[in-house]
Coordinates of C-alpha atoms in Angstrom, one line a residue:
M1347 CA 0.0 0.0 0.1
G1348 CA 1.1 3.5 -0.8
T1349 CA -0.2 7.0 -1.3
E1350 CA -3.0 5.6 -3.7
V1351 CA -4.8 4.5 -0.7
A1352 CA -5.3 8.0 0.6
F1353 CA -8.9 7.8 -0.8
L1354 CA -9.9 5.5 2.0
A1355 CA -9.4 8.2 4.6
P1356 CA -12.8 10.0 3.7
V1357 CA -14.4 6.7 2.4
I1358 CA -14.2 4.9 5.8
P1359 CA -16.2 7.5 7.9
A1360 CA -18.5 8.0 5.1
V1361 CA -19.4 4.2 5.2
A1362 CA -19.7 4.7 9.0
F1363 CA -22.2 7.4 8.6
V1364 CA -24.5 5.2 6.4
L1365 CA -24.2 2.4 8.7
I1366 CA -25.1 4.4 11.8
L1367 CA -28.1 5.9 9.9
I1368 CA -29.3 2.4 9.1
T1369 CA -28.7 1.0 12.7
G1370 CA -28.6 3.9 14.9
R1371 CA -32.3 3.9 16.1
R1372 CA -32.3 0.3 16.8
L1373 CA -28.8 -0.1 18.3
P1374 CA -27.8 3.3 19.4
G1375 CA -25.0 2.0 21.8
I1376 CA -22.9 0.9 18.8
A1377 CA -23.0 4.3 16.9
P1378 CA -20.2 6.0 19.1
Y1379 CA -17.7 3.2 18.7
L1380 CA -18.4 2.7 15.1
S1381 CA -17.8 6.4 14.5
I1382 CA -14.6 6.2 16.6
A1383 CA -13.3 3.1 14.9
A1384 CA -13.8 4.8 11.5
I1385 CA -11.9 7.8 12.4
V1386 CA -9.0 5.8 13.9
A1387 CA -9.0 3.7 10.7
S1388 CA -8.7 7.0 8.8
F1389 CA -5.8 8.1 11.1
V1390 CA -4.0 4.9 10.3
V1391 CA -4.5 5.4 6.7
W1392 CA -2.9 8.8 7.1
I1393 CA 0.1 7.1 8.8
I1394 CA 0.5 4.7 6.0
V1395 CA 0.3 7.4 3.3
F1396 CA 2.6 9.8 5.3
L1397 CA 5.4 7.0 5.7
T1398 CA 5.0 6.1 1.9
F1399 CA 5.1 9.9 0.9
L1400 CA 8.4 10.5 2.8
D1401 CA 9.9 7.6 0.6
D1402 CA 8.1 8.1 -2.7
G1403 CA 7.0 11.9 -2.7
T1404 CA 4.0 13.4 -4.1
G1405 CA 1.2 11.1 -5.4
T1406 CA -2.0 11.7 -7.3
R1407 CA -4.7 9.1 -8.2
S1408 CA -7.5 10.1 -10.5
I1409 CA -10.3 8.1 -12.2
E1410 CA -13.0 9.2 -14.6
W1411 CA -16.2 10.6 -12.7
F1412 CA -18.3 11.6 -15.6
S1413 CA -18.1 13.4 -19.0
V1414 CA -20.5 16.0 -20.4
G1415 CA -20.1 17.6 -24.0
G1416 CA -16.5 16.4 -24.4
F1417 CA -15.3 17.3 -21.0
E1418 CA -14.1 14.8 -18.7
F1419 CA -14.4 15.2 -15.0
T1420 CA -12.2 13.2 -12.7
W1421 CA -12.6 12.0 -9.1
G1422 CA -9.2 11.7 -7.4
T1423 CA -6.8 12.6 -4.7
T1424 CA -3.7 14.8 -4.4
V1425 CA -1.1 13.8 -1.8
D1426 CA 1.4 16.5 -1.0
E1427 CA 2.8 18.3 2.1
V1428 CA 0.0 20.5 2.3
S1429 CA -2.9 17.9 2.1
L1430 CA -0.9 15.6 4.4
V1431 CA -0.7 18.2 7.1
M1432 CA -4.4 18.8 7.0
L1433 CA -5.3 15.1 6.8
G1434 CA -3.3 14.3 9.8
V1435 CA -4.6 17.2 11.8
V1436 CA -8.3 16.6 11.0
S1437 CA -8.1 12.8 11.7
F1438 CA -6.2 13.1 14.9
V1439 CA -8.2 16.0 16.3
A1440 CA -11.4 14.4 15.4
I1441 CA -10.3 11.2 17.4
G1442 CA -9.7 13.1 20.5
I1443 CA -13.1 15.0 20.2
Q1444 CA -15.0 11.9 19.7
I1445 CA -13.5 10.2 22.6
Y1446 CA -14.2 13.3 24.8
S1447 CA -17.8 13.3 23.6
L1448 CA -18.4 9.9 24.9
E1449 CA -18.4 11.3 28.5
Y1450 CA -19.5 14.9 27.8
L1451 CA -22.7 13.7 26.0
H1452 CA -23.3 10.4 27.6
E1453 CA -26.7 11.3 28.7
E1454 CA -27.9 12.6 25.4
P1455 CA -30.7 10.5 23.9
R1456 CA -29.7 11.4 20.3
L1457 CA -26.1 10.4 20.8
W1458 CA -26.3 8.1 17.7
W1459 CA -27.3 11.1 15.5
Y1460 CA -24.5 13.1 16.9
F1461 CA -21.8 10.4 16.0
A1462 CA -23.5 10.0 12.6
V1463 CA -23.0 13.7 11.7
Q1464 CA -19.5 13.6 13.2
S1465 CA -18.7 10.8 10.7
L1466 CA -20.3 12.8 7.8
F1467 CA -18.3 16.0 8.8
A1468 CA -15.0 14.2 9.0
A1469 CA -15.5 12.5 5.7
A1470 CA -16.7 15.8 3.9
M1471 CA -13.6 17.5 5.4
M1472 CA -11.2 14.9 4.3
T1473 CA -12.8 14.8 0.8
L1474 CA -12.2 18.6 0.6
V1475 CA -8.4 18.2 1.7
L1476 CA -7.6 15.4 -0.8
A1477 CA -9.6 16.6 -3.8
D1478 CA -7.6 17.0 -6.9
N1479 CA -10.0 19.1 -8.7
L1480 CA -12.4 22.0 -8.0
L1481 CA -15.6 20.2 -8.5
L1482 CA -14.9 17.4 -6.0
L1483 CA -13.4 20.1 -3.6
Y1484 CA -16.7 22.0 -3.9
L1485 CA -18.7 18.9 -3.1
G1486 CA -16.8 18.3 0.1
W1487 CA -17.0 22.1 0.8
E1488 CA -20.7 22.0 0.8
L1489 CA -20.9 18.8 2.7
V1490 CA -18.9 20.4 5.4
G1491 CA -21.4 23.2 5.5
L1492 CA -24.2 20.8 5.8
G1493 CA -22.4 19.0 8.6
S1494 CA -21.7 22.2 10.6
Y1495 CA -25.4 23.0 10.4
L1496 CA -26.5 19.9 11.7
L1497 CA -23.9 19.9 14.6
I1498 CA -24.4 23.5 15.6
G1499 CA -28.1 23.0 15.6
F1500 CA -27.9 19.5 17.4
W1501 CA -29.9 20.7 20.4
W1502 CA -32.7 21.9 18.0
E1503 CA -35.1 22.2 21.1
R1504 CA -33.1 25.4 21.9
R1505 CA -34.3 28.4 19.9
S1506 CA -30.8 30.0 20.1
A1507 CA -29.2 26.7 18.7
V1508 CA -31.7 26.8 15.7
E1509 CA -31.0 30.5 14.9
A1510 CA -27.2 29.9 15.3
A1511 CA -27.3 27.0 12.8
K1512 CA -29.4 29.0 10.3
K1513 CA -27.0 32.0 10.7
A1514 CA -23.9 29.8 10.1
F1515 CA -25.5 28.1 7.1
I1516 CA -26.7 31.4 5.4
T1517 CA -23.6 33.4 6.2
T1518 CA -21.3 30.7 4.7
R1519 CA -23.7 30.3 1.8
I1520 CA -23.0 33.9 0.8
G1521 CA -19.2 33.0 0.6
D1522 CA -20.1 29.7 -1.3
V1523 CA -22.0 31.5 -4.1
A1524 CA -18.8 33.7 -4.6
L1525 CA -16.7 30.6 -4.6
L1526 CA -18.7 28.7 -7.1
I1527 CA -18.6 31.9 -9.3
G1528 CA -14.7 31.9 -9.1
F1529 CA -14.7 28.2 -10.0
I1530 CA -16.8 28.7 -12.9
L1531 CA -14.6 31.6 -14.1
L1532 CA -11.6 29.4 -13.9
F1533 CA -13.5 26.7 -15.9
R1534 CA -14.6 29.0 -18.5
A1535 CA -10.9 30.2 -18.9
T1536 CA -9.3 26.8 -19.0
G1537 CA -12.0 24.0 -19.8
T1538 CA -10.9 22.0 -16.8
F1539 CA -11.6 21.9 -13.0
D1540 CA -8.4 20.0 -12.5
I1541 CA -6.1 22.1 -10.0
S1542 CA -2.8 21.1 -11.6
D1543 CA -4.0 21.7 -15.0
I1544 CA -5.3 25.2 -14.1
T1545 CA -2.1 26.1 -12.4
Q1546 CA 0.0 25.0 -15.4
L1547 CA -2.2 27.1 -17.9
A1548 CA -2.1 30.2 -15.6
H1549 CA 1.7 30.1 -15.5
A1550 CA 1.7 29.6 -19.3
G1551 CA -0.3 32.8 -19.7
R1552 CA -3.3 31.0 -21.1
I1553 CA -5.8 32.9 -18.8
D1554 CA -6.7 36.5 -19.2
E1555 CA -5.2 38.5 -16.3
T1556 CA -8.4 40.4 -15.5
Q1557 CA -10.5 37.1 -15.6
L1558 CA -7.9 35.5 -13.4
K1559 CA -7.8 38.4 -10.8
W1560 CA -11.6 38.2 -10.5
A1561 CA -11.9 34.5 -10.2
L1562 CA -9.3 34.6 -7.4
I1563 CA -11.1 37.4 -5.6
F1564 CA -14.4 35.4 -5.8
I1565 CA -12.7 32.3 -4.5
F1566 CA -11.3 34.2 -1.7
G1567 CA -14.8 35.4 -0.9
G1568 CA -15.8 31.7 -0.3
A1569 CA -12.7 31.2 1.8
A1570 CA -13.6 34.3 3.9
G1571 CA -17.0 32.8 4.5
K1572 CA -15.7 29.4 5.7
S1573 CA -12.8 30.9 7.7
A1574 CA -14.7 33.7 9.3
Q1575 CA -13.0 36.7 7.9
I1576 CA -14.6 40.1 8.4
P1577 CA -17.2 40.8 7.3
L1578 CA -18.5 37.3 7.1
H1579 CA -17.4 36.3 10.6
V1580 CA -20.7 36.9 12.5
W1581 CA -21.6 33.2 12.3
L1582 CA -18.7 31.8 14.3
P1583 CA -19.4 33.2 17.9
D1584 CA -23.0 32.2 17.6
A1585 CA -21.8 28.6 16.7
M1586 CA -21.0 28.2 20.4
E1587 CA -24.6 27.2 20.8
G1588 CA -23.7 23.7 19.7
P1589 CA -22.1 21.1 22.1
T1590 CA -18.7 22.1 23.3
P1591 CA -17.1 19.2 21.4
V1592 CA -18.7 20.5 18.3
S1593 CA -17.1 24.0 18.8
A1594 CA -13.8 22.3 19.3
L1595 CA -14.1 20.4 16.0
I1596 CA -15.3 23.3 14.0
H1597 CA -12.7 25.8 15.5
A1598 CA -9.7 23.7 16.0
A1599 CA -8.9 21.9 12.8
T1600 CA -11.9 21.6 10.4
M1601 CA -14.4 23.9 9.0
V1602 CA -12.7 27.2 9.9
V1603 CA -9.4 26.4 8.4
A1604 CA -11.0 25.1 5.2
G1605 CA -10.7 28.7 3.7
V1606 CA -7.0 29.0 4.7
Y1607 CA -6.4 25.6 3.2
L1608 CA -8.0 26.4 -0.2
V1609 CA -6.1 29.8 -0.5
V1610 CA -2.9 27.8 0.3
R1611 CA -3.8 25.1 -2.2
L1612 CA -4.3 27.7 -5.0
F1613 CA -1.3 29.9 -3.8
P1614 CA 0.8 29.1 -6.9
I1615 CA -2.1 30.9 -8.9
Y1616 CA -2.6 33.6 -6.3
N1617 CA 1.0 34.5 -6.3
M1618 CA 0.6 35.7 -9.8
V1619 CA -2.0 38.2 -8.9
P1620 CA -0.5 40.8 -6.4
D1621 CA -3.9 42.6 -6.1
A1622 CA -5.7 39.4 -4.7
L1623 CA -2.8 38.8 -2.3
D1624 CA -3.0 42.5 -1.0
L1625 CA -6.8 42.0 -0.5
I1626 CA -6.1 38.8 1.5
A1627 CA -3.5 40.5 3.6
V1628 CA -5.7 43.5 4.4
I1629 CA -8.7 41.4 5.3
G1630 CA -6.6 39.1 7.3
L1631 CA -5.0 41.9 9.3
L1632 CA -8.3 43.7 9.9
T1633 CA -9.8 40.4 11.2
A1634 CA -7.0 39.6 13.5
L1635 CA -7.2 43.2 15.0
L1636 CA -10.9 43.6 15.4
A1637 CA -11.4 40.1 16.6
G1638 CA -8.8 40.6 19.2
V1639 CA -10.7 43.7 20.5
M1640 CA -14.0 42.0 20.6
A1641 CA -12.5 39.1 22.5
L1642 CA -11.4 41.6 25.3
A1643 CA -15.0 42.8 25.5
M1644 CA -16.7 39.3 25.8
T1645 CA -17.6 37.7 29.1
D1646 CA -18.7 34.2 27.9
L1647 CA -15.8 31.7 28.1
K1648 CA -16.7 30.0 24.7
R1649 CA -17.3 33.3 22.9
I1650 CA -13.9 34.6 24.0
L1651 CA -12.4 31.6 22.6
A1652 CA -14.5 32.0 19.4
Y1653 CA -13.2 35.6 18.8
S1654 CA -9.7 34.3 19.6
T1655 CA -10.1 31.8 16.8
I1656 CA -11.4 34.4 14.3
S1657 CA -8.2 36.5 15.1
H1658 CA -5.8 33.8 14.5
L1659 CA -7.4 32.8 11.3
G1660 CA -6.8 36.5 10.4
F1661 CA -3.1 36.0 11.2
M1662 CA -3.1 32.9 8.9
M1663 CA -4.7 34.8 6.0
L1664 CA -2.2 37.7 6.7
A1665 CA 0.7 35.1 6.3
V1666 CA -0.7 34.1 3.0
G1667 CA -1.2 37.6 1.8
A1668 CA 2.5 38.4 2.7
G1669 CA 3.5 35.5 0.3
F1670 CA 4.4 32.8 3.0
P1671 CA 1.6 29.9 2.7
G1672 CA 3.9 27.6 4.7
V1673 CA 3.9 29.9 7.5
A1674 CA 0.1 30.0 7.5
M1675 CA 0.1 26.2 7.5
F1676 CA 2.4 26.1 10.4
H1677 CA 0.2 28.4 12.6
L1678 CA -2.8 26.3 11.3
L1679 CA -1.0 23.3 12.8
T1680 CA 0.0 24.9 16.3
H1681 CA -3.4 26.7 16.5
A1682 CA -5.3 23.4 15.9
F1683 CA -3.9 21.7 19.0
A1684 CA -3.8 24.7 21.3
K1685 CA -7.4 25.5 20.4
A1686 CA -8.5 22.0 20.8
S1687 CA -7.1 21.9 24.2
L1688 CA -8.8 25.3 25.0
F1689 CA -12.3 24.4 23.8
L1690 CA -12.3 20.8 25.4
G1691 CA -10.8 22.5 28.6
A1692 CA -13.7 25.0 28.4
G1693 CA -16.1 22.1 28.1
S1694 CA -14.6 20.5 31.4
I1695 CA -15.0 23.8 33.1
S1696 CA -18.6 24.3 32.1
H1697 CA -19.2 20.6 32.9
G1698 CA -17.7 20.9 36.4
T1699 CA -19.0 24.3 37.3
G1700 CA -22.1 24.8 35.3
E1701 CA -20.8 28.2 34.4
T1702 CA -19.6 29.9 31.2
D1703 CA -19.6 33.4 32.4
I1704 CA -16.0 34.4 33.5
R1705 CA -17.4 36.9 35.8
E1706 CA -18.8 34.1 37.9
M1707 CA -15.5 32.1 38.0
G1708 CA -12.3 32.5 39.9
G1709 CA -9.7 30.3 41.9
L1710 CA -10.5 27.2 39.8
W1711 CA -7.0 26.0 40.0
R1712 CA -7.8 24.8 43.4
K1713 CA -10.6 22.5 42.3
M1714 CA -9.5 21.6 38.6
P1715 CA -5.7 21.6 38.7
F1716 CA -5.1 19.4 35.7
T1717 CA -7.7 21.3 33.5
T1718 CA -5.9 24.5 34.7
V1719 CA -2.5 23.4 33.5
A1720 CA -3.8 22.2 30.2
F1721 CA -5.9 25.4 29.6
W1722 CA -2.9 27.5 30.4
V1723 CA -0.7 25.7 28.1
G1724 CA -3.0 26.1 25.1
A1725 CA -3.8 29.8 26.0
L1726 CA -0.1 30.7 26.6
S1727 CA 1.0 29.0 23.5
L1728 CA -1.4 31.1 21.3
A1729 CA -0.3 34.1 23.2
G1730 CA 3.3 33.6 22.1
L1731 CA 4.9 32.6 25.3
P1732 CA 8.5 31.5 24.5
L1733 CA 9.2 27.8 23.8
L1734 CA 5.7 26.9 23.4
S1735 CA 4.5 25.9 19.9
G1736 CA 2.5 29.1 19.4
F1737 CA 5.6 31.2 20.0
F1738 CA 7.4 29.8 16.9
S1739 CA 4.5 30.1 14.6
K1740 CA 3.6 33.6 15.7
D1741 CA 7.3 34.6 15.2
E1742 CA 7.3 33.1 11.7
I1743 CA 4.1 35.2 10.9
L1744 CA 5.8 38.4 12.2
L1745 CA 8.9 37.6 10.2
A1746 CA 6.8 36.9 7.1
V1747 CA 5.1 40.3 7.4
H1748 CA 8.5 42.0 7.8
T1749 CA 10.4 40.2 5.1
G1750 CA 7.5 39.7 2.7
R1751 CA 5.8 41.7 0.1
L1752 CA 4.0 44.0 2.7
N1753 CA 5.2 47.4 4.0
D1754 CA 6.2 48.2 7.4
G1755 CA 2.7 49.5 8.3
F1756 CA 1.4 46.0 8.2
L1757 CA 4.2 45.0 10.8
V1758 CA 3.2 47.7 13.2
V1759 CA -0.5 46.8 13.1
T1760 CA 0.3 43.1 13.4
F1761 CA 2.2 43.9 16.6
V1762 CA -0.9 45.8 17.9
A1763 CA -3.0 42.7 17.1
V1764 CA -0.6 40.5 18.9
A1765 CA -0.7 42.7 21.9
F1766 CA -4.6 42.3 22.0
S1767 CA -4.2 38.5 21.7
V1768 CA -2.0 38.7 24.9
L1769 CA -4.4 41.0 26.7
Y1770 CA -7.5 38.8 26.3
T1771 CA -5.4 35.7 27.0
G1772 CA -4.2 37.1 30.5
R1773 CA -7.8 38.5 31.3
L1774 CA -9.3 35.1 30.6
L1775 CA -6.6 33.1 32.5
Y1776 CA -6.5 35.4 35.7
R1777 CA -10.3 35.7 35.9
V1778 CA -11.0 32.0 35.6
F1779 CA -8.2 30.3 37.5
L1780 CA -6.6 32.6 39.9
G1781 CA -7.9 34.7 42.8
Q1782 CA -10.3 33.5 45.3
L1783 CA -12.6 30.6 44.6
S1784 CA -16.0 31.8 43.6
S1785 CA -18.8 30.6 45.9
S1786 CA -20.6 29.3 42.8
N1787 CA -17.7 27.0 42.0
E1788 CA -17.4 25.3 45.5
D1789 CA -18.6 22.0 43.8
A1790 CA -16.4 22.2 40.7
H1791 CA -14.6 19.0 39.9
E1792 CA -12.4 17.4 37.2
P1793 CA -14.0 15.3 34.7
G1794 CA -13.4 11.7 34.0
I1795 CA -10.5 10.1 32.1
R1796 CA -12.4 10.1 28.7
M1797 CA -12.5 14.0 28.9
W1798 CA -9.3 14.9 30.4
A1799 CA -7.0 12.4 28.4
P1800 CA -7.7 14.1 25.1
V1801 CA -7.3 17.6 26.7
G1802 CA -4.0 16.5 28.0
V1803 CA -2.7 15.0 24.7
F1804 CA -3.7 18.2 22.8
A1805 CA -1.9 20.4 25.5
L1806 CA 1.3 18.3 25.1
L1807 CA 1.2 18.8 21.4
A1808 CA 0.6 22.5 21.9
T1809 CA 3.8 22.5 24.0
G1810 CA 6.2 20.6 21.9
L1811 CA 5.1 21.1 18.1
G1812 CA 7.2 24.2 17.9
A1813 CA 10.2 22.0 17.7
T1814 CA 9.0 21.1 14.1
A1815 CA 10.0 24.6 13.1
L1816 CA 13.7 24.0 13.8
E1817 CA 16.2 22.7 11.4
W1818 CA 17.0 19.0 12.5
S1819 CA 19.2 18.0 9.6
Q1820 CA 20.4 19.0 6.0
D1821 CA 17.2 17.2 4.7
Y1822 CA 14.8 18.9 7.2
T1823 CA 15.3 22.6 7.6
G1824 CA 12.0 23.2 9.4
F1825 CA 8.3 22.9 8.8
V1826 CA 7.8 25.9 6.7
S1827 CA 10.5 24.9 4.3
W1828 CA 9.2 21.3 4.1
V1829 CA 5.6 22.1 3.7
T1830 CA 6.4 24.5 0.8
D1831 CA 9.3 22.5 -0.6
S1832 CA 11.7 25.4 -0.4
E1833 CA 15.2 25.7 0.6
E1834 CA 14.7 28.5 3.2
G1835 CA 15.2 27.3 6.7
F1836 CA 14.2 28.5 10.0
H1837 CA 15.7 31.7 11.3
I1838 CA 15.1 34.4 13.9
N1839 CA 15.1 38.1 13.6
T1840 CA 16.3 39.3 17.1
A1841 CA 14.6 42.6 17.0
I1842 CA 11.2 41.2 16.1
T1843 CA 11.5 38.3 18.4
G1844 CA 12.7 40.5 21.2
A1845 CA 9.7 42.9 20.6
S1846 CA 7.3 40.0 20.6
V1847 CA 8.6 38.6 23.8
V1848 CA 8.4 42.1 25.5
I1849 CA 4.8 42.3 24.3
V1850 CA 3.9 39.0 25.9
A1851 CA 5.6 39.8 29.2
V1852 CA 4.1 43.4 29.5
G1853 CA 0.6 42.2 28.4
L1854 CA 0.6 39.4 30.9
Y1855 CA 1.9 41.6 33.7
L1856 CA -0.6 44.4 33.0
T1857 CA -3.5 41.9 33.0
W1858 CA -2.1 40.3 36.3
L1859 CA -2.2 43.8 37.8
T1860 CA -5.8 44.4 36.6
Y1861 CA -7.3 41.0 37.5
T1862 CA -5.3 39.6 40.2
Q1863 CA -3.8 42.5 42.1
R1864 CA -6.6 44.9 41.4
R1865 CA -4.1 47.8 41.0
I1866 CA -5.6 48.8 37.7
S1867 CA -9.4 49.3 37.5
A1868 CA -10.8 47.6 34.4
T1869 CA -14.1 49.5 35.1
A1870 CA -12.3 52.8 35.0
I1871 CA -10.5 51.9 31.7
R1872 CA -13.8 50.9 30.1
R1873 CA -15.3 54.2 31.3
R1874 CA -12.5 56.2 29.7
L1875 CA -12.8 54.3 26.4
G1876 CA -16.5 55.3 26.2
F1877 CA -17.9 54.6 22.8
V1878 CA -14.9 52.2 21.7
A1879 CA -15.6 50.0 24.6
T1880 CA -19.4 50.0 24.0
A1881 CA -18.7 49.2 20.3
A1882 CA -16.5 46.4 21.2
E1883 CA -19.2 44.9 23.6
R1884 CA -21.7 45.4 20.7
K1885 CA -19.3 43.5 18.4
F1886 CA -18.9 46.7 16.4
Y1887 CA -22.5 46.5 15.3
F1888 CA -22.1 44.1 12.6
D1889 CA -25.1 42.0 13.6
E1890 CA -27.1 45.3 14.0
V1891 CA -26.2 46.5 10.5
Y1892 CA -26.9 43.0 9.0
Q1893 CA -30.3 42.8 10.6
W1894 CA -31.2 46.2 9.5
A1895 CA -30.3 45.3 6.0
I1896 CA -32.3 42.1 6.3
N1897 CA -35.3 44.0 7.6
Q1898 CA -35.2 47.1 5.4
L1899 CA -33.7 45.6 2.1
V1900 CA -33.9 41.9 1.9
L1901 CA -37.3 41.2 3.3
P1902 CA -39.1 44.0 1.4
M1903 CA -37.2 42.8 -2.0
A1904 CA -38.3 39.3 -1.1
R1905 CA -41.8 40.4 -0.6
L1906 CA -41.8 42.2 -3.9
T1907 CA -40.2 39.2 -5.6
A1908 CA -42.8 37.0 -4.2
F1909 CA -45.6 39.3 -5.4
I1910 CA -44.0 39.4 -8.9
D1911 CA -43.7 35.7 -9.0
R1912 CA -47.3 35.1 -7.7
A1913 CA -49.1 37.8 -9.6
W1914 CA -47.2 38.1 -12.7
V1915 CA -45.1 35.0 -13.4
N1916 CA -47.6 32.5 -11.9
D1917 CA -51.1 34.0 -12.1
I1918 CA -50.5 35.6 -15.6
G1919 CA -47.6 33.9 -17.3
V1920 CA -48.2 30.3 -16.0
D1921 CA -52.0 30.1 -15.0
G1922 CA -53.1 32.8 -17.5
P1923 CA -53.2 30.7 -20.7
G1924 CA -54.9 28.0 -19.0
K1925 CA -57.5 30.3 -17.3
T1926 CA -58.0 32.0 -20.8
T1927 CA -58.6 28.7 -22.5
R1928 CA -61.0 27.7 -19.7
W1929 CA -63.0 31.0 -20.1
S1930 CA -63.2 30.8 -23.8
G1931 CA -64.4 27.2 -23.6
G1932 CA -67.1 28.3 -21.1
V1933 CA -68.2 31.0 -23.6
L1934 CA -68.2 28.7 -26.6
R1935 CA -70.2 26.1 -25.0
Y1936 CA -73.2 28.4 -25.0
I1937 CA -72.8 28.7 -28.9
Q1938 CA -71.8 25.3 -29.8
T1939 CA -74.7 23.4 -28.0
G1940 CA -75.4 20.8 -30.6
M1941 CA -79.2 21.6 -30.7
V1942 CA -80.9 22.5 -34.0
Y1943 CA -83.4 25.2 -32.5
N1944 CA -80.4 27.1 -30.9
Y1945 CA -78.8 27.3 -34.3
A1946 CA -82.2 28.3 -35.9
L1947 CA -82.5 31.0 -33.3
G1948 CA -79.0 32.3 -34.0
M1949 CA -79.7 32.4 -37.7
V1950 CA -83.0 34.4 -37.2
I1951 CA -81.2 36.8 -34.8
G1952 CA -78.5 37.2 -37.4
A1953 CA -80.9 37.9 -40.1
V1954 CA -82.8 40.5 -38.1
V1955 CA -79.4 42.3 -37.2
L1956 CA -78.3 42.2 -40.9
G1957 CA -81.7 43.6 -41.8
V1958 CA -81.6 46.5 -39.5
I1959 CA -78.1 47.4 -40.5
W1960 CA -79.2 47.3 -44.3
W1961 CA -82.3 49.4 -43.7
S1962 CA -80.2 51.9 -41.5
V1963 CA -77.7 52.4 -44.3

C-alpha cells in the first residue's frame, strides 16, 4: 500500500455514517464506537500514506467521474505536504474530540445521531482536503457546511441553537456563491476543473489577467466565509450554541481552516495576482485586529475563545497575503492543537462548574488543577509565550510580514493585534483560574478520564510542536521549508522576536495587575474608552447592521419578488393561458350546443341584425 490508498481516509467515515443511519435507532449504543473506529482507521490510513510519501514523494490518483459535452471530470486525490498536514490534523483532532464526547454527551438521547453527523463531517472535510479538482473540492466544501449546520443545531429544542445553525448556514452560503462563481470563471477560462492543469495554464499565460484576478477574488470570498474573515465572521461566535465538542471540532482543525487551506492550495495561482494577495493581507490583518478587540470585551468563556479563533484565522490569512503559505500552514498546525485543548478545557470547566460566564468564576486551579495546566498551556501557546509551539508560529508570521511583500505599516498593526491577543489571554486566565474561589464554584470538579485524556494530549502537542519549526538536519530545515518544498530554513530576527517577547511579558503583567492584584481598574478603563468599549461589546454593530439590511432591504425585496412571482409569473404567465382557455371554452359552450333550435334562433337573430343594418344604411 502507498499514497494511492489515501482515498480510504474519507471513504471509511462516510461508510460509518451510512451504517449508523441504518442501525442507529435500533442499536444506538454501537454508533459512538463505530464512528470512533472509523476515524481511527482514517488516521491509520494517514500514517501509511505519510510514511510512503516520505519515501516516494507526491502522489495523485484520478479516475473518470463523468463526462459532459466532451469534458471529462475526474474524481481523485492529491497527496502532497499541504494535504498531508491537513489530513493528519483533521483525523487526529477528530479522534480526541469523539472520545471526549463519549463522557460529555453520555446522557444525550440522540447520541447516535451526533456521531453519525460527526462521521459525515469528517468524511466531507477529508474529501475537501484530498480533492484533486475544484468540482470534487466544492462537493466536500458544501458537505462540510451541511455537517456544521446539523452539529451547531444539534440541540434543536433550543431556539438559540436553531438560529445559530441558520445563521452559520446562510452566512457561509454567501461566501459559497462567490466561491462557485470563481470556480466557474476558472473553468470557462481553462476548460478544466483539475487544479494542477489550471495552475499550469495560468503560469503559461493562457488565462486572461483580468478574468484570473476576479476569479481569485471570488474564490477568496468563499474562503472568507468558511474561515470567518470580516465581514463574514458573524456566524462563528454564535456557533457556540452547539455542544462544546462541536465547537472544538469546528474551531480547531476542520471547517474554519478550510478557507485557509483553499487559499494555500491555490497559492501558486494567487502568487501571480498581487492585487488578490493585497486583499487577502488587508482582510486578514483587519480580522486579527478587530476580533482581538472583541475578545477583550466578551464575558462568555466560549465566545472569548471563538473571537480568539477568528483573530488567529486572520493571522493565517495575513501570512498568505504576505507571500508565505507555509507559515500559514504552520500556524494552522499549532493553533489546531492549542485551540482543541482550550475548547475541550472550556467544556470541562462548564461541565464541572455549570458556568460559562467568566465573571462568575475564579480560583478554579484549586478544584481543577489538571484542566488549569492544560488550559494555560493552550492559551499561553497562542499568546506566544517563548518555547511553546505558538511562539514559533507567531514569530514566523511576524517575520513573514517583515520580510514579505508587505510594507512596515502592516508589521506595526500586526504587533498591535498580537498585543490584543496577549491581553485577552491574560484576562481570561487570571479571571477564571486565579484569585479567590468563587462561591458558585465550590462543587467544581475534574471530569473523567475520557474527557481529560484528550485535553492532556492536545496540550502536550501545543507544548512541543514548535520543535518542528527548527532545522533538524540538512534534509529537514524546518516545517515551513518542508511544507512549501523550499530551501529557506528556520531563522530568527532578533529585533522582531525581542519585541514579541516584550509584548507578551508586558501584556501578561498588565492583566495580572488588573485582574489579580486589582491595582488597575478595568471599570475605569472601560469608562474612559467610552464609545470604543461599547462598540466592542456590541461586536462593532455588525449584527445590527446585517439585521437592519435584512429587515429594510432583503425582506422588502423578497416580498416584492414573491408578489411578482405570484401575480405576474404564476397568475398571468403560467396560469393565464390555462384560465383564458377555460373561459373561452365556457363562452363557446353556449354557442356550440349541438341543438338545432339554438342554431335556428341564431340564424333568425343574425338575419334581423343584418336587416336592421341594411335599412339603417
